Amino acid sequence: MAEHPHAALVRKGYEAFGRGDMETLADLMTGDCVHHAPGESQMSGHVKGRENILAHFAKLMELTNGTFRVELLDVYPDGRGHVMSVHKWHGDRGDRGIEMKGGLFFTIVGDKMTDVDECVADIDESDAFWGQAE
């Protein structure tokens, strides 16, 4: 059986992110897409707009000196415009490293990502890793 198109869209996004291909990633989102990141760190909150989301991703790389990476574990579409992904993310920041499971819940309209809700296995540990704005 062929993979559901929404699952394929999410996989394509993860692949683009992993390559640093922000142009492809941008093409997969609507202009008014919103990314919701959990916690109380400098990387938490609601990021509105494709360009701001891409800047958020650039900050992940900046804060980790380019070590931030995500390993996609699985993708689950519901066939009604939602996809849930499960992944493991890694990064090094200063003298501290992190490896944590997490996931994203995507809303897809017209074959574009319109809303992305992020979840992490340990919000407090994630907050401690990212810290507050400097």
Protein backbone atom coordinates (compact mmCIF):
# COMPACT_ATOMS: atom_id res chain seq x y z
CA MET A 1 0.00 0.00 0.00
CA ALA A 2 1.12 3.51 -0.76
CA GLU A 3 1.80 5.92 2.08
CA HIS A 4 -0.97 8.42 2.82
CA PRO A 5 -0.13 11.77 1.12
CA HIS A 6 -0.25 13.67 4.42
CA ALA A 7 2.24 11.24 5.97
CA ALA A 8 4.46 11.65 2.90
CA LEU A 9 4.24 15.46 3.28
CA VAL A 10 5.42 15.26 6.89
CA ARG A 11 8.26 12.88 5.98
CA LYS A 12 9.31 15.28 3.23
CA GLY A 13 9.39 18.08 5.83
CA TYR A 14 11.59 16.08 8.20
CA GLU A 15 13.92 15.19 5.32
CA ALA A 16 14.17 18.84 4.24
CA PHE A 17 14.84 19.96 7.82
CA GLY A 18 17.57 17.34 8.16
CA ARG A 19 19.28 18.60 5.00
CA GLY A 20 18.91 22.23 6.02
CA ASP A 21 16.70 22.76 2.97
CA MET A 22 14.57 25.61 4.27
CA GLU A 23 13.23 26.44 0.80
CA THR A 24 11.55 23.03 0.50
CA LEU A 25 10.35 23.22 4.09
CA ALA A 26 8.85 26.67 3.44
CA ASP A 27 6.99 25.30 0.41
CA LEU A 28 5.27 22.74 2.66
CA MET A 29 3.76 25.42 4.95
CA THR A 30 1.08 28.02 4.45
CA GLY A 31 2.22 31.62 4.87
CA ASP A 32 0.25 31.92 8.10
CA CYS A 33 1.31 28.58 9.57
CA VAL A 34 1.70 28.54 13.38
CA HIS A 35 4.19 26.46 15.38
CA HIS A 36 3.44 25.92 19.09
CA ALA A 37 6.45 24.97 21.24
CA PRO A 38 5.92 23.80 24.85
CA GLY A 39 7.48 25.08 28.03
CA GLU A 40 8.84 28.36 29.35
CA SER A 41 12.22 28.61 27.63
CA GLN A 42 13.44 31.04 24.99
CA MET A 43 12.35 28.44 22.40
CA SER A 44 8.81 28.14 23.80
CA GLY A 45 5.67 29.84 22.66
CA HIS A 46 3.61 30.42 19.55
CA VAL A 47 5.52 31.26 16.40
CA LYS A 48 3.25 32.73 13.75
CA GLY A 49 4.08 32.85 10.05
CA ARG A 50 6.26 30.75 7.78
CA GLU A 51 9.21 33.17 7.86
CA ASN A 52 9.13 33.37 11.66
CA ILE A 53 9.01 29.57 11.91
CA LEU A 54 12.06 29.31 9.67
CA ALA A 55 13.82 31.90 11.88
CA HIS A 56 12.85 29.77 14.92
CA PHE A 57 14.50 26.75 13.27
CA ALA A 58 17.61 28.83 12.52
CA LYS A 59 17.77 29.78 16.20
CA LEU A 60 17.71 26.07 17.16
CA MET A 61 20.82 25.66 15.03
CA GLU A 62 22.44 28.84 16.33
CA LEU A 63 21.96 27.92 19.99
CA THR A 64 23.40 24.44 19.42
CA ASN A 65 26.24 25.52 17.11
CA GLY A 66 24.68 23.44 14.34
CA THR A 67 24.41 20.22 16.37
CA PHE A 68 20.59 20.16 16.55
CA ARG A 69 19.13 17.20 14.68
CA VAL A 70 15.94 15.22 14.61
CA GLU A 71 15.56 11.50 13.97
CA LEU A 72 12.08 10.65 12.69
CA LEU A 73 10.78 7.44 14.27
CA ASP A 74 7.26 7.22 12.83
CA VAL A 75 4.35 9.08 11.24
CA TYR A 76 0.64 8.50 11.83
CA PRO A 77 -1.98 10.18 9.60
CA ASP A 78 -5.68 10.20 10.48
CA GLY A 79 -6.89 10.74 6.91
CA ARG A 80 -8.80 13.87 7.97
CA GLY A 81 -6.08 16.50 7.81
CA HIS A 82 -3.95 15.57 10.82
CA VAL A 83 -0.64 13.79 11.18
CA MET A 84 1.20 12.86 14.34
CA SER A 85 4.95 12.29 14.14
CA VAL A 86 7.23 10.77 16.75
CA HIS A 87 10.92 11.59 16.79
CA LYS A 88 14.05 11.85 18.89
CA TRP A 89 15.90 15.16 18.97
CA HIS A 90 19.51 15.80 19.88
CA GLY A 91 21.64 18.82 20.48
CA ASP A 92 24.63 20.21 22.34
CA ARG A 93 24.64 23.59 24.01
CA GLY A 94 27.67 24.79 25.88
CA ASP A 95 28.83 21.92 28.08
CA ARG A 96 25.44 20.24 27.98
CA GLY A 97 23.94 17.74 25.58
CA ILE A 98 20.40 16.48 25.26
CA GLU A 99 18.60 13.59 23.63
CA MET A 100 14.83 13.45 24.05
CA LYS A 101 11.81 11.89 22.46
CA GLY A 102 9.07 14.16 21.25
CA GLY A 103 6.55 14.62 18.53
CA LEU A 104 4.63 17.00 16.37
CA PHE A 105 0.90 17.17 15.66
CA PHE A 106 0.27 18.69 12.24
CA THR A 107 -2.90 20.16 10.81
CA ILE A 108 -2.85 20.00 7.02
CA VAL A 109 -5.14 21.93 4.70
CA GLY A 110 -4.80 21.85 0.92
CA ASP A 111 -1.63 19.75 1.17
CA LYS A 112 0.13 22.40 3.27
CA MET A 113 0.98 22.48 6.98
CA THR A 114 -1.15 25.12 8.70
CA ASP A 115 -0.54 24.36 12.37
CA VAL A 116 2.18 22.42 14.18
CA ASP A 117 1.92 21.52 17.87
CA GLU A 118 5.13 20.28 19.46
CA CYS A 119 5.31 17.92 22.43
CA VAL A 120 8.42 16.78 24.34
CA ALA A 121 8.98 13.92 26.78
CA ASP A 122 10.23 16.19 29.58
CA ILE A 123 9.24 19.85 29.45
CA ASP A 124 11.37 20.83 32.47
CA GLU A 125 14.50 19.22 31.00
CA SER A 126 13.83 20.85 27.63
CA ASP A 127 13.41 24.24 29.33
CA ALA A 128 16.67 23.75 31.25
CA PHE A 129 18.51 22.88 28.05
CA TRP A 130 17.24 25.87 26.05
CA GLY A 131 17.30 28.33 28.96
CA GLN A 132 15.86 31.81 28.97
CA ALA A 133 16.55 34.49 26.39
CA GLU A 134 20.03 35.91 26.72
